[in-house]
């Protein structure tokens, strides 16, 4: 089974980190993985996105044209990527920051107040962890515990306090559904 | 089981270079390979090697000439415009028969171009690139794992034939992350055999000369013929490729690097639809795997060449298959990257039209 994801949002929302955490978690669960970020002429406050493929077989193409799962953190990314989602695909979007409604009727849509939940934990910037937690629950693609392990690799220079907060955000997302 | 590490392609290249026993790196930053010098500056320091950020690409390639002439494994890395600047030096190195490793993480061109992935330097890489009658052994990795493994292979081939070797990657391979298995033990440079041409100080032995010319009448012609024979040997012995699903194929995709990954996904989609599609992936671009293509071209009627350019390798496919089969093309120049659905559409047009 192969599942292709695109994660998109503002630069600074942890979009690229989320992708790396997913890829790392996939590897820890003995899946084949690829991660590819948009790179280069991006700027702070501009849009960032990355593609992740997690598969039981070797990954042929790291380029995701029609994702199975979309994790959308801001409004411009919703407009750009919603049309690309596969029919019957899963759209998770950050309800706190996105005011417009998704238009597709052939997909599963889950609005997540990701920034609001993160703010309750005291830190808006961990909204990305909330989204990953929701995805783990909804898709059974990756275990919550594996995501916790993977975030500790990604943020290996962070304080124990911060890492625990990330874990909590993952859990809040996981228990959101 | 060998430990796996999730790595950027550019970082895997650096580890591959270190593991290959190379302890000399000179280069100048350019996107999309900046992570190579950045990470190399840390790793070379840890390994007690030489890392030099030079004042220009021209300086880097000439330092490589010097290090190679001194008999050590030496590498530079750049991207398209920087590689163009290096061509004079590469020609001198080829003319002096010095093995070095040059890495091109290709970006969109021509000119300044852009920083997106591309394969538009195929002609430059496979036709020598600079002036004079010469070739560089050119390897085309298509995964982060191969970015780790190919520096060693490149040095082995370069030293076997005393010829510069090139790794032709692209921005996507450099920027992507995949798990890497460290499949071999790091090579200790001290264990590498001494070179009989190396300029190491001639005290107590005959003096050696490394140069790309010989001004005596007729000598340069002689040298070129000698090198020509070497190239014939390389062409005979070193054609590398991967071939999948050719036995029943109605159509073979020919693609390397990133495009080979896209092609592999397309092949799977096509097979699911009952379309008999195979894939030939050249691993050496020079020498081009023309013998295998000649064999395939004699029995398969349709070929689709997929490249991130307007059509360069397609010339080699046409020549290798002796213009017998139908050769189709799908290209994305200027930093465009093809995706599997669009390549599948092209295949459906070709095979649909043939039925």
Coordinates of C-alpha atoms in Angstrom, one line a residue:
Chain A
X1 CA 0.0 0.0 0.0
X2 CA 1.3 3.4 -0.9
X3 CA 0.0 6.7 0.5
X4 CA 1.0 10.1 -0.8
X5 CA 0.8 13.2 1.2
X6 CA 1.2 16.9 0.7
X7 CA 1.6 19.3 3.7
X8 CA 1.3 23.0 3.0
X9 CA 1.2 26.3 4.8
X10 CA 3.1 29.5 5.6
X11 CA 6.8 29.3 6.1
X12 CA 7.4 29.0 9.8
X13 CA 4.3 26.8 10.5
X14 CA 6.5 23.7 10.7
X15 CA 5.4 22.3 7.3
X16 CA 8.8 21.0 6.4
X17 CA 9.4 19.6 9.9
X18 CA 6.1 17.8 9.8
X19 CA 7.0 16.2 6.5
X20 CA 10.4 15.0 7.9
X21 CA 8.7 13.7 11.1
X22 CA 6.2 11.7 9.0
X23 CA 9.0 10.3 6.8
X24 CA 11.1 9.4 9.8
X25 CA 8.2 7.8 11.5
X26 CA 7.4 5.8 8.4
X27 CA 11.0 4.6 8.3
X28 CA 10.8 3.6 12.0
X29 CA 7.8 1.5 11.1
X30 CA 9.8 -0.3 8.4
X31 CA 8.0 1.4 5.6
X32 CA 9.6 2.8 2.4
X33 CA 9.6 6.6 2.5
X34 CA 10.5 9.7 0.5
X35 CA 10.3 13.4 1.5
X36 CA 10.6 16.3 -0.9
X37 CA 10.3 19.9 0.1
X38 CA 9.6 22.9 -2.0
X39 CA 12.8 24.8 -1.9
X40 CA 14.6 27.9 -3.0
X41 CA 12.7 31.0 -3.8
X42 CA 10.5 30.7 -0.7
X43 CA 10.4 33.4 1.9
X44 CA 9.4 33.9 5.5
X45 CA 5.7 34.4 5.5
X46 CA 5.4 32.9 2.0
X47 CA 4.0 29.5 1.3
X48 CA 6.0 26.3 1.9
X49 CA 5.0 22.7 1.1
X50 CA 6.4 19.3 1.0
X51 CA 5.5 15.8 -0.4
X52 CA 5.8 12.6 1.6
X53 CA 5.3 9.1 0.3
X54 CA 4.9 6.2 2.7
X55 CA 4.7 2.8 1.2
X56 CA 5.0 -0.9 1.9
X57 CA 6.9 -1.2 -1.4
X58 CA 10.0 0.8 -2.6
X59 CA 8.8 4.3 -3.6
X60 CA 8.9 4.8 -7.3
X61 CA 8.2 8.5 -7.7
X62 CA 8.9 11.0 -4.8
X63 CA 6.8 13.6 -6.8
X64 CA 3.2 13.7 -5.6
X65 CA 0.8 15.0 -8.2
X66 CA -2.4 13.6 -6.7
X67 CA -2.1 13.1 -3.0
X68 CA -4.2 10.7 -0.9
X69 CA -3.9 13.0 2.2
X70 CA -3.6 16.8 2.4
X71 CA -2.6 18.6 5.5
X72 CA -3.3 22.3 5.0
X73 CA -2.2 25.0 7.4
X74 CA -3.3 28.2 5.7
X75 CA -5.8 29.7 3.2
X76 CA -3.6 30.1 0.1
X77 CA -2.5 26.4 0.4
X78 CA -6.1 25.3 0.5
X79 CA -6.9 27.1 -2.7
X80 CA -3.8 25.7 -4.4
X81 CA -3.9 22.1 -3.3
X82 CA -7.6 21.1 -2.7
X83 CA -8.2 20.5 -6.5
X84 CA -5.2 18.1 -6.6
X85 CA -6.5 15.7 -3.9
X86 CA -7.5 12.3 -5.1
X87 CA -11.2 11.4 -5.1
X88 CA -12.1 9.8 -1.7
X89 CA -8.9 11.5 -0.4
X90 CA -8.6 13.0 3.1
X91 CA -8.3 16.8 3.7
X92 CA -7.3 18.0 7.1
X93 CA -7.3 21.8 7.4
X94 CA -6.4 24.3 10.0
X95 CA -9.8 25.7 10.9
X96 CA -8.3 28.4 13.1
X97 CA -6.6 30.2 10.3
X98 CA -8.7 29.2 7.3
X99 CA -12.0 31.0 7.0
X100 CA -13.2 29.7 3.6
X101 CA -14.8 26.3 3.3
X102 CA -13.4 23.5 1.1
X103 CA -15.4 23.1 -2.1
X104 CA -15.0 19.4 -2.9
X105 CA -17.8 17.0 -2.2
X106 CA -16.0 13.7 -3.2
X107 CA -13.5 13.8 -0.3
X108 CA -13.4 13.4 3.5
X109 CA -12.9 16.8 5.1
X110 CA -11.9 17.3 8.7
X111 CA -11.6 20.9 10.0
X112 CA -9.2 21.0 13.0
X113 CA -8.9 24.1 15.2
X114 CA -5.1 23.4 15.2
X115 CA -3.9 26.8 16.3
X116 CA -6.6 27.2 18.9
X117 CA -5.6 23.8 20.4
X118 CA -1.9 24.7 20.3
X119 CA -2.6 28.0 22.0
X120 CA -4.5 26.2 24.8
X121 CA -1.2 24.3 25.4
X122 CA 0.5 27.7 25.4
X123 CA 2.2 27.7 22.0
X124 CA 0.7 28.4 18.6
X125 CA 3.7 27.2 16.7
X126 CA 3.0 23.5 17.7
X127 CA -0.2 23.5 15.6
X128 CA 1.6 21.2 13.2
X129 CA 1.9 18.6 15.9
X130 CA -1.8 18.8 16.5
X131 CA -2.5 18.1 12.8
X132 CA -0.1 15.1 12.8
X133 CA -1.9 13.7 15.8
X134 CA -5.3 14.0 14.1
X135 CA -3.9 12.3 11.0
X136 CA -2.5 9.4 13.0
X137 CA -5.9 8.7 14.5
X138 CA -7.9 9.1 11.3
X139 CA -5.6 7.1 9.0
X140 CA -3.8 4.5 11.1
X141 CA -1.0 5.3 8.7
X142 CA 1.5 5.8 11.6
X143 CA 1.3 5.1 15.3
X144 CA 1.1 7.9 17.7
X145 CA 4.1 6.6 19.7
X146 CA 6.2 6.5 16.5
X147 CA 5.4 10.1 15.8
X148 CA 6.5 11.0 19.3
X149 CA 9.8 9.2 18.7
X150 CA 10.3 10.9 15.3
X151 CA 9.6 14.4 16.6
X152 CA 12.3 13.9 19.2
X153 CA 14.8 13.1 16.4
X154 CA 13.7 16.1 14.3
X155 CA 13.9 18.5 17.3
X156 CA 16.9 16.9 19.0
X157 CA 18.3 20.2 20.1
X158 CA 15.0 21.3 21.8
X159 CA 14.5 21.3 25.6
X160 CA 12.9 18.3 27.3
X161 CA 10.1 20.7 28.2
X162 CA 9.5 21.6 24.6
X163 CA 9.6 18.0 23.5
X164 CA 7.0 17.1 26.1
X165 CA 4.8 19.9 24.9
X166 CA 5.1 18.5 21.3
X167 CA 4.0 15.1 22.7
X168 CA 1.0 16.7 24.3
X169 CA 0.1 18.5 21.1
X170 CA 0.3 15.2 19.2
X171 CA -2.0 13.6 21.9
X172 CA -4.5 16.5 21.8
X173 CA -4.7 16.0 18.0
X174 CA -5.0 12.3 18.4
X175 CA -7.8 12.6 20.9
X176 CA -9.6 15.4 18.9
X177 CA -11.6 12.8 16.9
Chain B
X1 CA 20.4 -5.5 9.6
X2 CA 22.3 -2.4 8.5
X3 CA 21.2 0.8 10.2
X4 CA 19.1 3.2 8.2
X5 CA 19.4 6.9 8.4
X6 CA 16.9 9.4 6.9
X7 CA 19.1 11.7 4.9
X8 CA 19.0 14.5 2.4
X9 CA 20.5 13.6 -1.0
X10 CA 23.1 16.3 -0.7
X11 CA 24.1 15.0 2.7
X12 CA 24.3 11.4 1.5
X13 CA 26.6 12.6 -1.3
X14 CA 28.9 14.0 1.4
X15 CA 28.9 10.8 3.4
X16 CA 29.5 8.9 0.2
X17 CA 32.5 11.0 -0.6
X18 CA 34.0 10.6 2.9
X19 CA 33.3 6.9 2.9
X20 CA 35.1 6.6 -0.5
X21 CA 38.2 7.8 1.3
X22 CA 38.3 11.2 -0.2
X23 CA 39.9 13.8 2.0
X24 CA 40.1 16.8 -0.4
X25 CA 37.1 18.9 -1.3
X26 CA 37.2 22.3 -3.0
X27 CA 34.0 24.1 -4.1
X28 CA 32.0 27.3 -4.3
X29 CA 28.4 27.5 -3.1
X30 CA 25.4 27.3 -5.5
X31 CA 21.8 26.2 -5.1
X32 CA 20.6 23.4 -5.2
X33 CA 23.7 21.8 -3.8
X34 CA 24.6 24.2 -1.0
X35 CA 24.1 21.5 1.6
X36 CA 27.1 19.7 0.0
X37 CA 29.8 22.2 1.0
X38 CA 27.9 23.2 4.2
X39 CA 27.9 19.6 5.5
X40 CA 31.2 18.8 3.9
X41 CA 32.8 21.7 5.9
X42 CA 31.8 19.9 9.1
X43 CA 32.6 16.3 8.0
X44 CA 36.0 17.1 6.4
X45 CA 37.0 18.8 9.6
X46 CA 36.0 15.8 11.7
X47 CA 37.9 13.5 9.4
X48 CA 41.0 15.7 9.3
X49 CA 40.7 16.3 5.6
X50 CA 40.9 19.5 3.5
X51 CA 37.7 21.6 2.9
X52 CA 38.2 24.7 0.9
X53 CA 35.6 27.2 -0.1
X54 CA 37.4 28.7 -3.0
X55 CA 37.0 32.2 -4.5
X56 CA 35.4 30.7 -7.6
X57 CA 34.6 27.5 -9.4
X58 CA 37.6 28.0 -11.6
X59 CA 39.8 28.0 -8.5
X60 CA 38.1 24.9 -7.2
X61 CA 38.6 22.8 -10.4
X62 CA 42.2 23.8 -10.7
X63 CA 42.9 22.8 -7.1
X64 CA 41.3 19.5 -7.9
X65 CA 43.8 19.2 -10.8
X66 CA 46.6 19.8 -8.3
X67 CA 45.2 17.4 -5.7
X68 CA 44.6 14.7 -8.3
X69 CA 48.1 15.1 -9.7
X70 CA 49.4 14.6 -6.2
X71 CA 47.6 11.2 -6.2
X72 CA 44.8 11.8 -3.7
X73 CA 41.1 11.3 -4.1
X74 CA 39.7 14.8 -4.7
X75 CA 36.1 16.1 -5.2
X76 CA 34.3 19.2 -6.2
X77 CA 30.6 19.8 -6.3
X78 CA 28.6 22.5 -8.1
X79 CA 25.5 23.1 -10.1
X80 CA 25.0 23.9 -13.8
X81 CA 26.4 27.4 -14.2
X82 CA 29.3 26.6 -11.9
X83 CA 30.1 23.4 -13.9
X84 CA 30.2 25.5 -17.0
X85 CA 32.8 27.7 -15.4
X86 CA 34.9 24.6 -14.6
X87 CA 35.0 23.3 -18.2
X88 CA 38.5 24.6 -19.0
X89 CA 39.9 22.9 -15.9
X90 CA 38.0 19.6 -16.6
X91 CA 39.5 19.6 -20.1
X92 CA 43.0 20.0 -18.7
X93 CA 42.4 17.2 -16.1
X94 CA 41.1 14.9 -18.9
X95 CA 44.2 15.9 -21.0
X96 CA 46.5 15.0 -18.1
X97 CA 44.6 11.7 -17.5
X98 CA 44.0 12.5 -13.8
X99 CA 41.2 10.8 -11.9
X100 CA 39.0 13.2 -9.9
X101 CA 35.4 13.4 -9.0
X102 CA 33.1 16.2 -10.2
X103 CA 29.5 16.5 -9.0
X104 CA 26.8 18.4 -10.9
X105 CA 23.5 18.8 -9.1
X106 CA 21.8 20.1 -12.2
X107 CA 19.4 23.0 -12.2
X108 CA 17.4 24.8 -14.9
X109 CA 19.3 26.6 -17.6
X110 CA 20.6 28.0 -19.8
X111 CA 22.4 31.0 -18.3
X112 CA 21.6 31.7 -14.7
X113 CA 18.4 29.6 -15.3
X114 CA 16.7 28.8 -12.0
X115 CA 17.2 26.6 -9.0
X116 CA 14.7 23.9 -9.9
X117 CA 15.7 20.3 -10.9
X118 CA 16.7 19.8 -14.5
X119 CA 18.6 17.4 -16.8
X120 CA 19.6 20.0 -19.4
X121 CA 23.3 19.4 -18.9
X122 CA 23.2 15.9 -20.5
X123 CA 25.0 17.0 -23.6
X124 CA 27.7 18.8 -21.7
X125 CA 28.2 15.9 -19.3
X126 CA 28.4 13.2 -22.0
X127 CA 30.3 14.9 -24.7
X128 CA 33.2 16.0 -22.6
X129 CA 32.0 19.5 -21.9
X130 CA 35.1 21.5 -22.5
X131 CA 37.4 21.7 -25.5
X132 CA 39.3 18.8 -27.0
X133 CA 38.7 15.1 -27.7
X134 CA 37.7 13.7 -24.3
X135 CA 35.0 12.2 -22.2
X136 CA 34.2 12.0 -18.5
X137 CA 32.8 8.8 -17.0
X138 CA 29.3 9.9 -16.1
X139 CA 27.1 8.3 -13.5
X140 CA 23.4 9.1 -13.0
X141 CA 22.1 8.1 -9.5
X142 CA 18.3 8.0 -9.0
X143 CA 18.0 7.7 -5.2
X144 CA 19.5 9.0 -2.1
X145 CA 21.0 5.5 -1.5
X146 CA 22.9 5.8 -4.9
X147 CA 24.1 9.3 -4.0
X148 CA 25.8 7.6 -1.1
X149 CA 27.2 4.7 -3.1
X150 CA 28.2 6.3 -6.4
X151 CA 31.2 8.4 -5.2
X152 CA 33.0 5.2 -4.4
X153 CA 32.1 3.7 -7.7
X154 CA 33.1 6.9 -9.5
X155 CA 36.6 6.9 -7.8
X156 CA 37.1 3.3 -8.6
X157 CA 36.3 3.8 -12.3
X158 CA 38.2 7.1 -12.5
X159 CA 41.3 5.5 -11.0
X160 CA 41.0 2.3 -13.1
X161 CA 41.1 4.3 -16.3
X162 CA 42.9 7.4 -15.1
X163 CA 40.0 9.6 -16.2
X164 CA 37.9 12.3 -14.5
X165 CA 34.4 11.0 -13.4
X166 CA 31.2 13.0 -13.1
X167 CA 28.1 12.3 -11.0
X168 CA 25.1 13.9 -12.7
X169 CA 22.4 14.4 -10.1
X170 CA 19.6 17.0 -10.1
X171 CA 18.0 19.5 -7.7
X172 CA 15.3 17.0 -6.7
X173 CA 17.7 14.2 -5.8
X174 CA 19.8 16.6 -3.8
X175 CA 16.9 18.1 -1.9
X176 CA 14.9 15.0 -1.2
X177 CA 15.2 12.7 1.8
X178 CA 15.2 9.0 1.9
X179 CA 16.5 6.3 4.2
X180 CA 20.1 5.4 3.5
X181 CA 21.9 2.1 4.4
X182 CA 25.6 2.5 5.0
X183 CA 26.3 -0.6 2.9
X184 CA 30.1 -0.6 3.2
X185 CA 32.8 0.3 5.6
X186 CA 34.5 3.6 5.2
X187 CA 37.7 3.5 3.2
X188 CA 40.8 4.6 5.0
X189 CA 42.7 6.8 2.5
X190 CA 46.0 5.4 3.8
X191 CA 45.0 2.0 2.5
X192 CA 44.5 3.2 -1.1
X193 CA 47.3 2.1 -3.5
X194 CA 49.9 4.6 -4.4
X195 CA 49.6 6.1 -7.9
X196 CA 52.6 5.7 -10.2
X197 CA 52.1 9.1 -11.7
X198 CA 51.6 11.0 -8.5
X199 CA 53.7 14.1 -7.9
X200 CA 55.0 13.5 -4.4
X201 CA 58.5 14.9 -4.5
X202 CA 61.1 13.1 -6.7
X203 CA 63.8 12.6 -4.2
X204 CA 65.2 9.1 -4.8
X205 CA 63.2 8.4 -7.9
X206 CA 62.7 9.4 -11.5
X207 CA 61.0 12.7 -12.0
X208 CA 57.4 12.6 -13.1
X209 CA 55.4 15.1 -15.2
X210 CA 51.7 15.7 -15.3
X211 CA 50.5 17.9 -18.1
X212 CA 47.8 18.0 -20.7
X213 CA 50.1 18.6 -23.7
X214 CA 53.1 17.5 -25.6
X215 CA 54.6 20.0 -28.0
X216 CA 56.9 17.6 -29.9
X217 CA 55.8 17.1 -33.5
X218 CA 53.1 14.4 -33.8
X219 CA 53.1 13.6 -30.0
X220 CA 49.8 15.1 -29.2
X221 CA 48.1 13.1 -32.0
X222 CA 49.7 10.0 -30.5
X223 CA 48.4 10.9 -27.0
X224 CA 44.9 11.4 -28.3
X225 CA 44.9 8.0 -30.0
X226 CA 46.1 6.4 -26.8
X227 CA 43.3 8.1 -24.9
X228 CA 40.9 7.0 -27.7
X229 CA 41.9 3.4 -27.0
X230 CA 41.2 3.9 -23.3
X231 CA 37.7 5.3 -24.2
X232 CA 37.0 2.2 -26.3
X233 CA 37.9 0.0 -23.3
X234 CA 35.6 2.0 -21.1
X235 CA 32.8 1.8 -23.6
X236 CA 33.3 -2.0 -23.9
X237 CA 33.5 -2.7 -20.2
X238 CA 31.5 -0.2 -18.2
X239 CA 28.0 0.3 -19.7
X240 CA 25.7 0.1 -16.7
X241 CA 21.9 0.1 -16.6
X242 CA 18.9 -1.2 -14.9
X243 CA 16.2 -2.9 -17.0
X244 CA 12.7 -3.8 -15.8
X245 CA 9.8 -5.6 -17.6
X246 CA 11.4 -5.7 -21.1
X247 CA 10.4 -9.3 -21.9
X248 CA 6.8 -8.6 -23.0
X249 CA 7.1 -4.8 -23.5
X250 CA 5.3 -3.0 -26.2
X251 CA 6.9 0.2 -25.1
X252 CA 10.1 0.9 -23.2
X253 CA 10.6 4.1 -21.3
X254 CA 14.2 5.3 -21.3
X255 CA 14.9 7.6 -18.4
X256 CA 17.6 8.3 -15.8
X257 CA 17.9 10.0 -12.4
X258 CA 14.7 11.7 -11.2
X259 CA 12.9 10.9 -14.5
X260 CA 13.6 7.2 -14.0
X261 CA 11.8 7.4 -10.6
X262 CA 8.8 9.0 -12.3
X263 CA 9.0 6.5 -15.1
X264 CA 9.0 3.6 -12.6
X265 CA 5.8 4.9 -11.1
X266 CA 4.3 5.4 -14.5
X267 CA 5.2 1.9 -15.6
X268 CA 3.3 0.5 -12.6
X269 CA 0.2 2.6 -13.4
X270 CA 0.4 1.5 -17.0
X271 CA 0.8 -2.2 -16.1
X272 CA -2.3 -1.9 -13.8
X273 CA -4.2 -0.8 -16.9
X274 CA -2.9 -3.8 -19.0
X275 CA -0.4 -1.7 -21.0
X276 CA 2.9 -3.6 -21.5
X277 CA 5.5 -1.0 -20.5
X278 CA 9.1 -1.6 -19.5
X279 CA 11.9 0.6 -18.3
X280 CA 15.5 1.0 -19.2
X281 CA 17.4 3.2 -16.8
X282 CA 20.9 4.2 -17.9
X283 CA 23.2 4.3 -14.9
X284 CA 26.3 5.3 -16.9
X285 CA 25.4 8.1 -19.2
X286 CA 28.9 7.9 -20.6
X287 CA 29.5 5.2 -21.6
X288 CA 25.9 5.1 -22.7
X289 CA 24.4 1.6 -22.4
X290 CA 24.1 1.4 -26.2
X291 CA 24.6 -2.4 -26.5
X292 CA 21.5 -3.2 -24.4
X293 CA 19.5 -0.6 -26.3
X294 CA 20.5 -2.1 -29.6
X295 CA 19.2 -5.4 -28.4
X296 CA 15.9 -3.9 -27.1
X297 CA 15.5 -1.8 -30.2
X298 CA 15.7 -4.8 -32.4
X299 CA 12.6 -6.4 -30.9
X300 CA 10.5 -3.6 -29.2
X301 CA 8.7 -1.1 -31.5
X302 CA 8.1 1.8 -29.2
X303 CA 10.4 3.8 -27.0
X304 CA 9.5 6.8 -24.9
X305 CA 12.4 8.9 -23.7
X306 CA 11.5 11.0 -20.6
X307 CA 13.9 13.9 -19.8
X308 CA 13.9 17.2 -17.9
X309 CA 15.0 19.0 -21.0
X310 CA 13.9 19.5 -24.6
X311 CA 15.4 16.2 -25.8
X312 CA 19.1 15.4 -25.4
X313 CA 19.6 11.7 -24.4
X314 CA 17.0 10.9 -27.1
X315 CA 19.8 11.3 -29.6
X316 CA 21.7 8.5 -28.0
X317 CA 18.6 6.4 -27.9
X318 CA 18.0 6.9 -31.6
X319 CA 21.5 6.1 -32.5
X320 CA 21.7 3.0 -30.2
X321 CA 18.5 1.6 -31.5
X322 CA 19.7 2.4 -35.1
X323 CA 16.6 4.5 -35.8
X324 CA 14.5 1.3 -36.2
X325 CA 11.7 1.7 -33.5
X326 CA 9.4 4.6 -33.1
X327 CA 11.1 6.9 -30.6
X328 CA 8.7 9.2 -28.7
X329 CA 9.6 12.0 -26.3
X330 CA 8.2 13.6 -23.2
X331 CA 10.3 16.5 -21.8
X332 CA 10.0 19.2 -19.3
X333 CA 12.7 21.9 -19.7
X334 CA 13.6 24.9 -17.5
X335 CA 13.1 23.3 -14.1
X336 CA 9.8 21.5 -15.0
X337 CA 9.5 18.0 -13.4
X338 CA 7.3 15.4 -15.1
X339 CA 4.8 13.5 -13.0
X340 CA 3.4 10.0 -13.5
X341 CA -0.1 10.9 -14.7
X342 CA 1.2 13.1 -17.5
X343 CA 3.7 10.5 -18.6
X344 CA 0.9 7.8 -18.5
X345 CA -1.2 10.0 -20.8
X346 CA 1.6 10.2 -23.3
X347 CA 1.9 6.3 -23.2
X348 CA -1.8 5.9 -23.7
X349 CA -1.6 8.2 -26.7
X350 CA 1.2 6.2 -28.2
X351 CA -0.1 2.7 -27.6
X352 CA -3.8 3.7 -28.2
X353 CA -2.7 5.1 -31.6
X354 CA -0.8 1.9 -32.4
X355 CA -3.8 -0.4 -31.8

